[in-house]
Amino acid sequence: MKEKLLKLKEEIISKLAEVKDSKNLKDLEEKYFSRKSEFNDILKNIKDLNDDLKKEFGQLANNVKLELFKSLSEIKSKIENKENPKGDVDPTLPADKAEFGHLHPITQIRNEIESLFSSMGFMVLDGPELESDYYNFTALNFAPHHPAREMQDTFFVDIKNKDNQYDMVMRTHTSPVQIRAMKKYGAPLSAIMPGRCFRNEATDARHEHTFYQVEGIMIGENISFAHLKGVLELVGKKLYGKNTKLRMRPKYYPFVEPGSNGEYTCFLCAGKGCRVCKHTGWLEILGCGMIHPEVLKNGGIDSEKYSGFAFGFGLDRLVMLKYNIDDTRLFNSGDLRFLKQF
Ligand code: PHE
């Protein structure tokens, strides 16, 4: 092994001395110094030697390594100087143009929504993407075997929680942060909670396994449905223009009572009916309602004294509608031809 190493060292040193250009050097580096090189194999085998040999041979190998890397870096700078001699730079030439990126369209709208709500005194909060079944469902008043759980096709994760049970899921909505916020801050409380969510979807132009929502809650004494409507109307006007109207129709979610959807006047046809709104004049953007007393209780809030509303927007959908994007899969595609349009 020792001889093999010394022979290899001689070979490398003599090859290095013959290097003529950077291409040549690169080939040599690949052959003699890469992870797949013979030299590296020898170094890797040292750990299997017995202790005495390991000590002796290890030291030798280390010295060889230092010597080789030293000559490699000398040759490198020699070649660099030869191919790019100093003083051969024309400072009057224009520099290469730096390409600037910009924020993703979803981030842009998220920022807009965050600043709108901050201006109304809402906090902006974060929550974990890997959630417990408890926060994602149970605390939100989904009974253990209630069919409402099936409304959200879930990725269950093979990790035990701190009670040694398998109950971790990739959160299917931002609503679990409602409970976390209530427990942390108590009432009164106004907050929005934007974030990434996950569902086990067979993806198509309208469904993605990874998407964004913005959750919002306002809890206080005498908070009513009228407050909810007022806030949502304002959001619609801000996003889609001042003539935007809000329509609410009853919808079931276990964590609100009463529950409703939220639709805005189609911004494209101004309510007349078109392809985007499927000729209804309305675009369904959100779910909302008055927070269920059970949910307030699970958040540690006195449901006799306080009431509150909650809503959840699909951020991707909002952006799609705003820019007339017809395939939700484009958002995660990393396709610059798409992203550069915003
Ligand atoms: N979490 C619900 C969903 O993802 C939306 C929602 C949020 C509905 C808050 C009501 C209140 O479908």
Short mmCIF file of C-alpha atoms and ligand atoms in Angstrom, two decimals:
data_model
loop_
_atom_site.label_atom_id
_atom_site.label_comp_id
_atom_site.label_asym_id
_atom_site.label_seq_id
_atom_site.Cartn_x
_atom_site.Cartn_y
_atom_site.Cartn_z
CA MET A 1 0.00 0.00 0.00
CA LYS A 2 2.84 2.30 0.92
CA GLU A 3 4.63 1.60 -2.35
CA LYS A 4 1.45 2.00 -4.29
CA LEU A 5 0.91 5.41 -2.72
CA LEU A 6 4.46 6.60 -3.39
CA LYS A 7 4.31 5.37 -6.96
CA LEU A 8 1.02 7.16 -7.48
CA LYS A 9 2.51 10.31 -6.01
CA GLU A 10 5.42 10.23 -8.47
CA GLU A 11 3.02 9.65 -11.32
CA ILE A 12 0.84 12.59 -10.32
CA ILE A 13 3.77 14.95 -9.81
CA SER A 14 5.21 14.11 -13.21
CA LYS A 15 1.84 14.49 -14.94
CA LEU A 16 1.28 17.82 -13.22
CA ALA A 17 4.61 19.04 -14.50
CA GLU A 18 3.46 18.37 -18.06
CA VAL A 19 0.18 20.28 -17.83
CA LYS A 20 -0.19 22.80 -20.64
CA ASP A 21 -3.60 24.41 -20.31
CA SER A 22 -6.65 24.59 -18.06
CA LYS A 23 -8.51 21.88 -19.96
CA ASN A 24 -5.56 19.57 -19.44
CA LEU A 25 -5.47 20.49 -15.77
CA LYS A 26 -9.16 19.83 -15.33
CA ASP A 27 -8.84 16.35 -16.80
CA LEU A 28 -5.97 15.58 -14.45
CA GLU A 29 -7.87 16.87 -11.46
CA GLU A 30 -10.79 14.64 -12.36
CA LYS A 31 -8.53 11.61 -12.82
CA TYR A 32 -6.34 11.98 -9.74
CA PHE A 33 -8.20 14.09 -7.19
CA SER A 34 -11.91 13.38 -7.62
CA ARG A 35 -13.94 11.23 -5.25
CA LYS A 36 -13.68 8.33 -7.65
CA SER A 37 -9.87 8.56 -8.01
CA GLU A 38 -7.40 5.85 -7.02
CA PHE A 39 -5.81 8.33 -4.60
CA ASN A 40 -9.09 8.85 -2.83
CA ASP A 41 -9.63 5.08 -2.64
CA ILE A 42 -6.31 4.70 -0.84
CA LEU A 43 -7.24 7.43 1.64
CA LYS A 44 -10.62 5.84 2.22
CA ASN A 45 -9.06 2.45 3.02
CA ILE A 46 -6.92 3.83 5.83
CA LYS A 47 -9.75 3.53 8.31
CA ASP A 48 -9.76 -0.26 7.94
CA LEU A 49 -6.11 -0.72 8.93
CA ASN A 50 -5.08 -1.84 12.41
CA ASP A 51 -4.15 0.92 14.84
CA ASP A 52 -0.36 0.84 14.40
CA LEU A 53 -0.51 0.74 10.63
CA LYS A 54 -3.21 3.35 10.63
CA LYS A 55 -0.99 5.73 12.54
CA GLU A 56 2.10 5.21 10.42
CA PHE A 57 0.43 5.04 7.06
CA GLY A 58 -2.07 7.75 7.90
CA GLN A 59 0.72 10.20 8.59
CA LEU A 60 2.49 9.35 5.36
CA ALA A 61 -0.72 9.62 3.35
CA ASN A 62 -1.45 12.96 4.90
CA ASN A 63 1.98 14.33 3.98
CA VAL A 64 1.57 13.07 0.41
CA LYS A 65 -1.83 14.68 0.24
CA LEU A 66 -0.50 18.04 1.43
CA GLU A 67 2.38 17.87 -1.02
CA LEU A 68 0.12 17.00 -3.94
CA PHE A 69 -2.42 19.70 -3.19
CA LYS A 70 0.38 22.22 -2.88
CA SER A 71 1.77 21.39 -6.32
CA LEU A 72 -1.73 21.30 -7.76
CA SER A 73 -2.46 24.81 -6.55
CA GLU A 74 0.93 26.07 -7.80
CA ILE A 75 0.30 24.66 -11.25
CA LYS A 76 -3.23 26.09 -11.18
CA SER A 77 -2.09 29.64 -10.54
CA LYS A 78 0.68 29.25 -13.14
CA ILE A 79 -1.85 28.23 -15.78
CA GLU A 80 -4.25 30.97 -14.77
CA ASN A 81 -1.54 33.60 -15.09
CA LYS A 82 -0.55 32.23 -18.47
CA GLU A 83 -4.07 32.18 -19.86
CA ASN A 84 -5.17 35.41 -18.27
CA PRO A 85 -2.10 37.57 -17.87
CA LYS A 86 -2.50 40.49 -15.54
CA GLY A 87 -2.72 43.86 -17.26
CA ASP A 88 -4.70 42.30 -20.09
CA VAL A 89 -7.97 43.68 -18.77
CA ASP A 90 -9.73 46.51 -20.58
CA PRO A 91 -11.48 48.51 -17.85
CA THR A 92 -13.40 50.56 -20.42
CA LEU A 93 -15.40 47.53 -21.59
CA PRO A 94 -18.98 47.41 -20.27
CA ALA A 95 -19.38 44.88 -17.45
CA ASP A 96 -21.48 41.75 -17.84
CA LYS A 97 -25.06 42.61 -17.10
CA ALA A 98 -26.22 41.25 -13.75
CA GLU A 99 -29.60 39.55 -14.00
CA PHE A 100 -32.01 40.63 -11.30
CA GLY A 101 -34.72 38.30 -10.12
CA HIS A 102 -37.96 39.43 -8.55
CA LEU A 103 -40.52 38.15 -6.09
CA HIS A 104 -42.74 35.24 -7.07
CA PRO A 105 -46.30 36.38 -7.99
CA ILE A 106 -47.68 34.54 -4.94
CA THR A 107 -45.21 36.37 -2.68
CA GLN A 108 -46.17 39.69 -4.23
CA ILE A 109 -49.88 39.23 -3.48
CA ARG A 110 -49.07 37.81 -0.05
CA ASN A 111 -47.09 40.97 0.72
CA GLU A 112 -50.01 43.11 -0.48
CA ILE A 113 -52.43 41.22 1.77
CA GLU A 114 -50.06 41.37 4.73
CA SER A 115 -49.69 45.13 4.46
CA LEU A 116 -53.45 45.62 4.04
CA PHE A 117 -54.19 43.62 7.20
CA SER A 118 -51.30 45.13 9.15
CA SER A 119 -52.78 48.54 8.40
CA MET A 120 -56.01 47.35 10.06
CA GLY A 121 -54.16 46.24 13.18
CA PHE A 122 -53.91 42.50 12.45
CA MET A 123 -50.76 40.62 13.50
CA VAL A 124 -49.08 38.43 10.88
CA LEU A 125 -48.32 34.97 12.34
CA ASP A 126 -46.61 31.80 11.24
CA GLY A 127 -47.26 28.15 12.06
CA PRO A 128 -45.62 24.78 11.38
CA GLU A 129 -46.17 23.02 8.05
CA LEU A 130 -45.77 19.62 9.73
CA GLU A 131 -48.73 19.56 12.12
CA SER A 132 -50.30 17.12 14.51
CA ASP A 133 -53.62 15.57 13.59
CA TYR A 134 -54.89 17.25 16.74
CA TYR A 135 -54.24 20.83 15.57
CA ASN A 136 -55.07 20.15 11.93
CA PHE A 137 -58.40 18.42 12.63
CA THR A 138 -59.45 17.54 16.17
CA ALA A 139 -58.98 20.95 17.78
CA LEU A 140 -60.88 22.43 14.82
CA ASN A 141 -63.92 20.38 15.75
CA PHE A 142 -63.50 17.59 13.20
CA ALA A 143 -64.71 14.52 15.14
CA PRO A 144 -62.33 11.53 14.86
CA HIS A 145 -64.32 9.62 12.25
CA HIS A 146 -66.39 12.45 10.85
CA PRO A 147 -66.63 12.39 7.05
CA ALA A 148 -65.60 16.08 6.98
CA ARG A 149 -62.02 14.83 7.37
CA GLU A 150 -62.36 13.41 3.91
CA MET A 151 -62.88 16.88 2.46
CA GLN A 152 -59.12 17.30 2.84
CA ASP A 153 -57.07 14.45 1.46
CA THR A 154 -54.09 14.35 3.75
CA PHE A 155 -50.43 13.34 3.68
CA PHE A 156 -49.89 11.39 6.90
CA VAL A 157 -46.26 11.36 7.96
CA ASP A 158 -44.35 8.44 9.38
CA ILE A 159 -43.07 10.32 12.44
CA LYS A 160 -44.12 9.87 16.07
CA ASN A 161 -45.26 12.84 18.12
CA LYS A 162 -43.97 13.55 21.60
CA ASP A 163 -46.55 11.15 23.07
CA ASN A 164 -45.07 8.39 20.89
CA GLN A 165 -48.06 8.24 18.57
CA TYR A 166 -48.23 8.46 14.81
CA ASP A 167 -50.39 11.52 14.30
CA MET A 168 -48.27 13.94 12.25
CA VAL A 169 -49.64 15.29 8.98
CA MET A 170 -48.57 17.89 6.47
CA ARG A 171 -51.11 20.58 7.31
CA THR A 172 -54.01 20.63 4.86
CA HIS A 173 -54.95 24.24 5.62
CA THR A 174 -53.72 27.20 7.66
CA SER A 175 -56.61 26.87 10.15
CA PRO A 176 -54.52 24.98 12.78
CA VAL A 177 -52.64 28.26 13.34
CA GLN A 178 -55.95 29.70 14.65
CA ILE A 179 -55.69 27.41 17.67
CA ARG A 180 -51.97 28.07 18.15
CA ALA A 181 -52.58 31.83 18.03
CA MET A 182 -55.49 31.66 20.52
CA LYS A 183 -53.40 29.61 22.95
CA LYS A 184 -50.46 31.98 22.69
CA TYR A 185 -52.17 35.37 22.68
CA GLY A 186 -55.66 34.82 24.14
CA ALA A 187 -58.47 37.31 23.44
CA PRO A 188 -58.96 39.93 22.08
CA LEU A 189 -56.98 38.91 19.02
CA SER A 190 -56.72 39.92 15.37
CA ALA A 191 -54.27 38.06 13.18
CA ILE A 192 -53.65 36.69 9.73
CA MET A 193 -51.60 33.56 9.12
CA PRO A 194 -50.33 33.05 5.61
CA GLY A 195 -48.55 29.83 4.71
CA ARG A 196 -47.99 26.72 2.67
CA CYS A 197 -50.42 23.80 2.77
CA PHE A 198 -50.44 20.28 1.34
CA ARG A 199 -53.05 17.86 0.06
CA ASN A 200 -52.85 14.50 -1.57
CA GLU A 201 -54.27 15.63 -4.90
CA ALA A 202 -54.21 13.97 -8.28
CA THR A 203 -52.78 17.18 -9.72
CA ASP A 204 -54.36 18.91 -12.67
CA ALA A 205 -54.77 22.51 -13.88
CA ARG A 206 -56.87 23.39 -10.81
CA HIS A 207 -55.30 21.18 -8.11
CA GLU A 208 -51.81 21.13 -6.67
CA HIS A 209 -50.39 19.06 -3.81
CA THR A 210 -48.63 22.19 -2.47
CA PHE A 211 -50.39 25.53 -2.32
CA TYR A 212 -50.81 28.66 -0.22
CA GLN A 213 -53.57 30.02 2.00
CA VAL A 214 -54.08 33.07 4.14
CA GLU A 215 -56.06 32.48 7.32
CA GLY A 216 -57.53 35.35 9.30
CA ILE A 217 -59.23 35.67 12.66
CA MET A 218 -60.68 38.44 14.75
CA ILE A 219 -61.80 37.64 18.28
CA GLY A 220 -63.24 40.08 20.79
CA GLU A 221 -66.36 41.02 22.72
CA ASN A 222 -69.36 41.41 20.39
CA ILE A 223 -67.55 40.55 17.16
CA SER A 224 -70.27 39.68 14.68
CA PHE A 225 -70.88 38.49 11.15
CA ALA A 226 -71.17 42.15 10.11
CA HIS A 227 -67.51 42.70 11.02
CA LEU A 228 -66.54 39.69 8.94
CA LYS A 229 -68.47 41.02 5.98
CA GLY A 230 -66.97 44.50 6.33
CA VAL A 231 -63.40 43.17 6.37
CA LEU A 232 -63.99 40.84 3.41
CA GLU A 233 -65.59 43.60 1.37
CA LEU A 234 -62.56 45.76 1.92
CA VAL A 235 -60.21 42.95 0.84
CA GLY A 236 -62.21 42.48 -2.38
CA LYS A 237 -62.05 46.17 -3.24
CA LYS A 238 -58.34 46.28 -2.53
CA LEU A 239 -57.60 43.23 -4.68
CA TYR A 240 -60.00 43.64 -7.57
CA GLY A 241 -61.02 47.30 -7.62
CA LYS A 242 -63.51 49.55 -5.85
CA ASN A 243 -66.62 48.29 -7.65
CA THR A 244 -66.06 44.75 -6.41
CA LYS A 245 -69.00 43.28 -4.50
CA LEU A 246 -69.05 40.38 -2.05
CA ARG A 247 -71.55 37.52 -2.08
CA MET A 248 -71.77 35.03 0.78
CA ARG A 249 -73.58 31.72 0.66
CA PRO A 250 -73.88 29.13 3.44
CA LYS A 251 -71.18 26.46 3.45
CA TYR A 252 -70.20 23.80 5.95
CA TYR A 253 -66.87 23.83 7.76
CA PRO A 254 -66.76 22.09 11.16
CA PHE A 255 -64.81 24.95 12.77
CA VAL A 256 -67.29 27.74 12.02
CA GLU A 257 -70.98 28.21 12.78
CA PRO A 258 -72.57 29.68 10.78
CA GLY A 259 -70.21 28.97 7.88
CA SER A 260 -70.13 30.62 4.51
CA ASN A 261 -68.17 30.86 1.30
CA GLY A 262 -67.10 34.21 -0.13
CA GLU A 263 -67.40 35.21 -3.76
CA TYR A 264 -66.31 38.44 -5.41
CA THR A 265 -67.63 40.10 -8.56
CA CYS A 266 -65.67 38.67 -11.47
CA PHE A 267 -63.03 41.30 -12.21
CA LEU A 268 -62.77 40.23 -15.82
CA CYS A 269 -66.39 40.71 -16.92
CA ALA A 270 -67.45 43.00 -14.02
CA GLY A 271 -70.18 40.52 -13.13
CA LYS A 272 -71.67 40.09 -16.59
CA GLY A 273 -70.55 36.46 -16.95
CA CYS A 274 -67.53 35.07 -18.80
CA ARG A 275 -65.34 31.98 -19.16
CA VAL A 276 -63.28 32.75 -16.02
CA CYS A 277 -66.36 32.94 -13.74
CA LYS A 278 -68.10 30.16 -15.62
CA HIS A 279 -70.80 32.66 -16.67
CA THR A 280 -71.97 33.30 -13.11
CA GLY A 281 -70.44 36.76 -12.65
CA TRP A 282 -68.91 35.61 -9.32
CA LEU A 283 -65.59 34.10 -8.30
CA GLU A 284 -65.41 31.88 -5.22
CA ILE A 285 -62.27 32.86 -3.33
CA LEU A 286 -62.63 31.96 0.32
CA GLY A 287 -64.28 30.11 3.18
CA CYS A 288 -65.35 31.88 6.36
CA GLY A 289 -67.72 32.03 9.29
CA MET A 290 -68.12 32.70 13.00
CA ILE A 291 -65.61 30.66 15.00
CA HIS A 292 -67.35 27.64 16.55
CA PRO A 293 -67.57 27.87 20.38
CA GLU A 294 -65.85 24.45 20.61
CA VAL A 295 -62.89 25.85 18.68
CA LEU A 296 -62.66 28.92 20.94
CA LYS A 297 -62.71 26.55 23.91
CA ASN A 298 -59.93 24.41 22.40
CA GLY A 299 -57.93 27.61 21.99
CA GLY A 300 -58.43 28.38 25.68
CA ILE A 301 -60.83 31.28 25.08
CA ASP A 302 -64.04 31.89 27.03
CA SER A 303 -66.76 31.38 24.41
CA GLU A 304 -69.40 33.00 26.64
CA LYS A 305 -67.49 36.24 26.78
CA TYR A 306 -65.84 36.35 23.36
CA SER A 307 -66.90 35.69 19.80
CA GLY A 308 -64.94 35.90 16.59
CA PHE A 309 -64.82 35.33 12.88
CA ALA A 310 -62.41 33.36 10.72
CA PHE A 311 -61.72 33.23 7.02
CA GLY A 312 -59.34 31.40 4.70
CA PHE A 313 -58.27 32.47 1.21
CA GLY A 314 -56.63 30.25 -1.34
CA LEU A 315 -53.70 32.47 -2.30
CA ASP A 316 -52.84 30.56 -5.48
CA ARG A 317 -56.40 30.87 -6.68
CA LEU A 318 -56.47 34.55 -5.93
CA VAL A 319 -53.31 35.11 -7.98
CA MET A 320 -54.61 32.92 -10.81
CA LEU A 321 -57.76 34.95 -11.04
CA LYS A 322 -55.98 38.27 -10.80
CA TYR A 323 -53.63 37.48 -13.69
CA ASN A 324 -55.88 35.08 -15.59
CA ILE A 325 -53.48 32.14 -15.14
CA ASP A 326 -55.06 28.91 -16.30
CA ASP A 327 -52.82 26.24 -14.75
CA THR A 328 -51.97 26.19 -11.04
CA ARG A 329 -49.01 23.85 -11.64
CA LEU A 330 -47.09 26.76 -13.22
CA PHE A 331 -46.49 28.28 -9.76
CA ASN A 332 -44.18 25.50 -8.62
CA SER A 333 -42.70 24.77 -12.02
CA GLY A 334 -39.70 27.11 -11.71
CA ASP A 335 -40.28 27.98 -15.36
CA LEU A 336 -38.68 31.39 -15.94
CA ARG A 337 -40.74 32.04 -19.07
CA PHE A 338 -43.77 32.03 -16.77
CA LEU A 339 -42.23 33.81 -13.78
CA LYS A 340 -40.69 36.66 -15.78
CA GLN A 341 -44.14 37.88 -16.76
CA PHE A 342 -44.89 39.26 -13.29
N1 PHE B 1 -59.66 25.99 6.15
C1 PHE B 1 -60.71 26.02 5.16
C2 PHE B 1 -60.25 25.27 3.92
O1 PHE B 1 -59.09 25.09 3.72
C3 PHE B 1 -61.08 27.45 4.82
C4 PHE B 1 -61.71 28.20 5.96
C5 PHE B 1 -60.95 28.94 6.84
C6 PHE B 1 -63.08 28.15 6.12
C7 PHE B 1 -61.54 29.63 7.88
C8 PHE B 1 -63.70 28.83 7.17
C9 PHE B 1 -62.92 29.58 8.04
O2 PHE B 1 -61.04 24.84 3.11
#
